[in-house]
């Protein structure tokens, strides 16, 4: 049996609509998708830190990646708004999960190199590793390490 050459790897992802671009997260990073509930706000928190939700016995901070960008305002809350509970990369016991605000239901997708192109301009967002074009739409690869660090710095001890 002969091989036609290496096949491009596909990554199963969840595309989270933010209003500015879709965040592309590997499926394994997502613990659960919730209908939106108003988070309990922190006192004196940055705009991108919307507050906390109780989820399965954990207090989960909710982050708006779009609001961390200069000159971007988060879209309003509607019937389709979701909070996507994600695992934090470090496994920190004090912050095992972070919620990410999505303006609509996330979509399951398979990403291959053929559907990705570099963005013309990289976003000025501390929570974004790379800006891309995915299926001719703007997309961001989030920097989950940066999100985790920023949340730990921003939340009261």
PDB file of C-alpha atoms in Angstrom:
ATOM      1  CA  UNK A   1       0.000   0.000   0.000  1.00  0.00           C
ATOM      2  CA  UNK A   2       1.472   3.360  -0.985  1.00  0.00           C
ATOM      3  CA  UNK A   3       0.912   6.669   0.658  1.00  0.00           C
ATOM      4  CA  UNK A   4      -0.062   9.780  -1.272  1.00  0.00           C
ATOM      5  CA  UNK A   5       1.973  11.873   1.155  1.00  0.00           C
ATOM      6  CA  UNK A   6       1.213  13.384   4.509  1.00  0.00           C
ATOM      7  CA  UNK A   7      -2.348  14.567   5.006  1.00  0.00           C
ATOM      8  CA  UNK A   8      -2.916  17.949   6.555  1.00  0.00           C
ATOM      9  CA  UNK A   9      -4.029  17.630  10.139  1.00  0.00           C
ATOM     10  CA  UNK A  10      -7.454  18.920  11.023  1.00  0.00           C
ATOM     11  CA  UNK A  11      -8.056  20.365  14.466  1.00  0.00           C
ATOM     12  CA  UNK A  12     -11.530  20.165  15.936  1.00  0.00           C
ATOM     13  CA  UNK A  13     -12.354  23.635  17.192  1.00  0.00           C
ATOM     14  CA  UNK A  14     -15.088  25.731  18.657  1.00  0.00           C
ATOM     15  CA  UNK A  15     -15.578  29.115  16.981  1.00  0.00           C
ATOM     16  CA  UNK A  16     -16.828  31.703  19.485  1.00  0.00           C
ATOM     17  CA  UNK A  17     -18.383  34.824  17.970  1.00  0.00           C
ATOM     18  CA  UNK A  18     -17.179  37.987  19.740  1.00  0.00           C
ATOM     19  CA  UNK A  19     -18.498  40.646  17.395  1.00  0.00           C
ATOM     20  CA  UNK A  20     -15.002  41.635  16.281  1.00  0.00           C
ATOM     21  CA  UNK A  21     -13.837  38.174  15.177  1.00  0.00           C
ATOM     22  CA  UNK A  22     -14.441  34.531  15.984  1.00  0.00           C
ATOM     23  CA  UNK A  23     -12.181  33.073  18.660  1.00  0.00           C
ATOM     24  CA  UNK A  24     -10.905  29.666  17.594  1.00  0.00           C
ATOM     25  CA  UNK A  25     -10.399  27.303  20.520  1.00  0.00           C
ATOM     26  CA  UNK A  26      -9.584  23.601  20.363  1.00  0.00           C
ATOM     27  CA  UNK A  27     -12.548  21.515  21.571  1.00  0.00           C
ATOM     28  CA  UNK A  28     -10.448  20.147  24.417  1.00  0.00           C
ATOM     29  CA  UNK A  29     -10.134  23.650  25.933  1.00  0.00           C
ATOM     30  CA  UNK A  30     -13.915  23.961  26.408  1.00  0.00           C
ATOM     31  CA  UNK A  31     -15.542  22.520  29.533  1.00  0.00           C
ATOM     32  CA  UNK A  32     -19.127  23.703  28.915  1.00  0.00           C
ATOM     33  CA  UNK A  33     -21.230  26.272  27.067  1.00  0.00           C
ATOM     34  CA  UNK A  34     -23.818  28.137  29.141  1.00  0.00           C
ATOM     35  CA  UNK A  35     -26.684  30.421  28.319  1.00  0.00           C
ATOM     36  CA  UNK A  36     -25.790  33.927  29.441  1.00  0.00           C
ATOM     37  CA  UNK A  37     -26.388  34.877  33.066  1.00  0.00           C
ATOM     38  CA  UNK A  38     -25.427  38.286  34.421  1.00  0.00           C
ATOM     39  CA  UNK A  39     -22.095  37.863  36.176  1.00  0.00           C
ATOM     40  CA  UNK A  40     -21.606  39.308  39.637  1.00  0.00           C
ATOM     41  CA  UNK A  41     -19.305  42.282  38.985  1.00  0.00           C
ATOM     42  CA  UNK A  42     -15.989  42.855  40.730  1.00  0.00           C
ATOM     43  CA  UNK A  43     -15.332  46.213  42.344  1.00  0.00           C
ATOM     44  CA  UNK A  44     -12.803  48.260  40.349  1.00  0.00           C
ATOM     45  CA  UNK A  45     -12.237  45.605  37.667  1.00  0.00           C
ATOM     46  CA  UNK A  46     -11.049  46.374  34.135  1.00  0.00           C
ATOM     47  CA  UNK A  47     -13.829  46.624  31.534  1.00  0.00           C
ATOM     48  CA  UNK A  48     -12.902  43.270  29.981  1.00  0.00           C
ATOM     49  CA  UNK A  49     -13.472  41.442  33.298  1.00  0.00           C
ATOM     50  CA  UNK A  50     -17.257  41.234  33.392  1.00  0.00           C
ATOM     51  CA  UNK A  51     -17.552  39.542  36.804  1.00  0.00           C
ATOM     52  CA  UNK A  52     -18.022  36.001  38.078  1.00  0.00           C
ATOM     53  CA  UNK A  53     -20.482  33.159  37.717  1.00  0.00           C
ATOM     54  CA  UNK A  54     -21.043  30.194  39.989  1.00  0.00           C
ATOM     55  CA  UNK A  55     -20.644  27.014  38.008  1.00  0.00           C
ATOM     56  CA  UNK A  56     -20.477  23.479  39.434  1.00  0.00           C
ATOM     57  CA  UNK A  57     -19.220  24.759  42.773  1.00  0.00           C
ATOM     58  CA  UNK A  58     -16.554  27.021  41.239  1.00  0.00           C
ATOM     59  CA  UNK A  59     -16.405  30.802  41.054  1.00  0.00           C
ATOM     60  CA  UNK A  60     -15.572  31.466  37.393  1.00  0.00           C
ATOM     61  CA  UNK A  61     -14.411  34.893  36.175  1.00  0.00           C
ATOM     62  CA  UNK A  62     -16.003  35.958  32.880  1.00  0.00           C
ATOM     63  CA  UNK A  63     -13.834  37.747  30.312  1.00  0.00           C
ATOM     64  CA  UNK A  64     -14.726  39.698  27.185  1.00  0.00           C
ATOM     65  CA  UNK A  65     -11.815  39.237  24.775  1.00  0.00           C
ATOM     66  CA  UNK A  66     -13.269  41.857  22.414  1.00  0.00           C
ATOM     67  CA  UNK A  67     -13.320  44.507  25.159  1.00  0.00           C
ATOM     68  CA  UNK A  68      -9.577  44.030  25.737  1.00  0.00           C
ATOM     69  CA  UNK A  69      -8.992  45.521  22.271  1.00  0.00           C
ATOM     70  CA  UNK A  70      -8.432  49.216  21.915  1.00  0.00           C
ATOM     71  CA  UNK A  71     -11.510  50.990  20.530  1.00  0.00           C
ATOM     72  CA  UNK A  72     -13.799  47.942  20.668  1.00  0.00           C
ATOM     73  CA  UNK A  73     -17.024  47.874  22.620  1.00  0.00           C
ATOM     74  CA  UNK A  74     -18.721  44.598  23.469  1.00  0.00           C
ATOM     75  CA  UNK A  75     -21.957  43.861  21.678  1.00  0.00           C
ATOM     76  CA  UNK A  76     -24.999  43.789  23.912  1.00  0.00           C
ATOM     77  CA  UNK A  77     -26.467  40.790  25.641  1.00  0.00           C
ATOM     78  CA  UNK A  78     -29.247  39.000  23.787  1.00  0.00           C
ATOM     79  CA  UNK A  79     -31.046  35.665  23.626  1.00  0.00           C
ATOM     80  CA  UNK A  80     -28.155  34.088  21.733  1.00  0.00           C
ATOM     81  CA  UNK A  81     -25.405  35.311  24.110  1.00  0.00           C
ATOM     82  CA  UNK A  82     -23.335  32.570  25.744  1.00  0.00           C
ATOM     83  CA  UNK A  83     -20.565  32.095  28.281  1.00  0.00           C
ATOM     84  CA  UNK A  84     -18.034  29.460  27.290  1.00  0.00           C
ATOM     85  CA  UNK A  85     -16.347  27.863  30.296  1.00  0.00           C
ATOM     86  CA  UNK A  86     -12.735  27.049  29.397  1.00  0.00           C
ATOM     87  CA  UNK A  87      -9.963  25.235  31.232  1.00  0.00           C
ATOM     88  CA  UNK A  88      -7.040  27.457  32.150  1.00  0.00           C
ATOM     89  CA  UNK A  89      -3.725  26.268  30.715  1.00  0.00           C
ATOM     90  CA  UNK A  90      -1.668  26.158  33.933  1.00  0.00           C
ATOM     91  CA  UNK A  91      -3.975  23.980  35.995  1.00  0.00           C
ATOM     92  CA  UNK A  92      -3.808  26.607  38.757  1.00  0.00           C
ATOM     93  CA  UNK A  93      -6.055  25.418  41.613  1.00  0.00           C
ATOM     94  CA  UNK A  94      -7.101  28.999  42.400  1.00  0.00           C
ATOM     95  CA  UNK A  95      -8.243  29.552  38.792  1.00  0.00           C
ATOM     96  CA  UNK A  96      -9.071  26.245  37.078  1.00  0.00           C
ATOM     97  CA  UNK A  97     -11.644  27.828  34.720  1.00  0.00           C
ATOM     98  CA  UNK A  98     -12.347  31.091  32.964  1.00  0.00           C
ATOM     99  CA  UNK A  99     -15.553  32.049  31.167  1.00  0.00           C
ATOM    100  CA  UNK A 100     -15.384  33.746  27.787  1.00  0.00           C
ATOM    101  CA  UNK A 101     -18.246  35.969  26.646  1.00  0.00           C
ATOM    102  CA  UNK A 102     -19.653  35.064  23.205  1.00  0.00           C
ATOM    103  CA  UNK A 103     -22.313  37.131  21.439  1.00  0.00           C
ATOM    104  CA  UNK A 104     -23.895  34.028  19.952  1.00  0.00           C
ATOM    105  CA  UNK A 105     -23.784  30.258  20.041  1.00  0.00           C
ATOM    106  CA  UNK A 106     -20.358  28.769  19.382  1.00  0.00           C
ATOM    107  CA  UNK A 107     -19.979  26.583  16.295  1.00  0.00           C
ATOM    108  CA  UNK A 108     -18.108  23.309  16.035  1.00  0.00           C
ATOM    109  CA  UNK A 109     -15.674  23.308  13.138  1.00  0.00           C
ATOM    110  CA  UNK A 110     -12.653  21.471  11.767  1.00  0.00           C
ATOM    111  CA  UNK A 111      -9.707  23.696  10.977  1.00  0.00           C
ATOM    112  CA  UNK A 112      -7.187  22.719   8.326  1.00  0.00           C
ATOM    113  CA  UNK A 113      -4.275  24.796   7.033  1.00  0.00           C
ATOM    114  CA  UNK A 114      -6.128  25.270   3.730  1.00  0.00           C
ATOM    115  CA  UNK A 115      -8.887  27.396   5.339  1.00  0.00           C
ATOM    116  CA  UNK A 116      -6.576  29.709   7.298  1.00  0.00           C
ATOM    117  CA  UNK A 117      -4.768  32.789   6.065  1.00  0.00           C
ATOM    118  CA  UNK A 118      -2.828  35.411   8.024  1.00  0.00           C
ATOM    119  CA  UNK A 119      -4.814  38.559   8.721  1.00  0.00           C
ATOM    120  CA  UNK A 120      -3.811  41.723   6.888  1.00  0.00           C
ATOM    121  CA  UNK A 121      -3.259  43.437  10.249  1.00  0.00           C
ATOM    122  CA  UNK A 122      -2.740  41.840  13.623  1.00  0.00           C
ATOM    123  CA  UNK A 123      -5.237  42.875  16.311  1.00  0.00           C
ATOM    124  CA  UNK A 124      -4.056  45.149  19.102  1.00  0.00           C
ATOM    125  CA  UNK A 125      -5.384  42.892  21.823  1.00  0.00           C
ATOM    126  CA  UNK A 126      -3.380  41.491  24.742  1.00  0.00           C
ATOM    127  CA  UNK A 127      -5.538  38.332  24.733  1.00  0.00           C
ATOM    128  CA  UNK A 128      -4.926  37.418  21.075  1.00  0.00           C
ATOM    129  CA  UNK A 129      -1.923  35.418  19.855  1.00  0.00           C
ATOM    130  CA  UNK A 130      -2.685  35.714  16.135  1.00  0.00           C
ATOM    131  CA  UNK A 131      -5.233  37.288  13.855  1.00  0.00           C
ATOM    132  CA  UNK A 132      -6.314  35.098  10.952  1.00  0.00           C
ATOM    133  CA  UNK A 133      -8.851  34.817   8.232  1.00  0.00           C
ATOM    134  CA  UNK A 134     -10.862  31.631   8.572  1.00  0.00           C
ATOM    135  CA  UNK A 135     -13.220  30.759   5.735  1.00  0.00           C
ATOM    136  CA  UNK A 136     -12.931  34.403   4.616  1.00  0.00           C
ATOM    137  CA  UNK A 137     -14.014  35.715   8.039  1.00  0.00           C
ATOM    138  CA  UNK A 138     -11.827  37.400  10.686  1.00  0.00           C
ATOM    139  CA  UNK A 139     -10.697  35.022  13.423  1.00  0.00           C
ATOM    140  CA  UNK A 140      -8.453  35.200  16.464  1.00  0.00           C
ATOM    141  CA  UNK A 141      -6.363  32.584  18.210  1.00  0.00           C
ATOM    142  CA  UNK A 142      -6.697  33.530  21.888  1.00  0.00           C
ATOM    143  CA  UNK A 143      -3.724  33.659  24.230  1.00  0.00           C
ATOM    144  CA  UNK A 144      -5.175  31.663  27.111  1.00  0.00           C
ATOM    145  CA  UNK A 145      -1.978  32.091  29.149  1.00  0.00           C
ATOM    146  CA  UNK A 146      -2.304  35.895  28.871  1.00  0.00           C
ATOM    147  CA  UNK A 147      -5.994  35.733  29.805  1.00  0.00           C
ATOM    148  CA  UNK A 148      -5.206  33.605  32.858  1.00  0.00           C
ATOM    149  CA  UNK A 149      -2.366  35.923  33.995  1.00  0.00           C
ATOM    150  CA  UNK A 150      -4.496  39.049  33.517  1.00  0.00           C
ATOM    151  CA  UNK A 151      -7.422  37.594  35.443  1.00  0.00           C
ATOM    152  CA  UNK A 152      -5.158  36.524  38.324  1.00  0.00           C
ATOM    153  CA  UNK A 153      -3.693  40.062  38.438  1.00  0.00           C
ATOM    154  CA  UNK A 154      -7.114  41.743  38.234  1.00  0.00           C
ATOM    155  CA  UNK A 155      -9.153  39.741  40.750  1.00  0.00           C
ATOM    156  CA  UNK A 156      -9.021  40.607  44.419  1.00  0.00           C
ATOM    157  CA  UNK A 157      -7.108  38.103  46.551  1.00  0.00           C
TER     158      UNK A 157
END
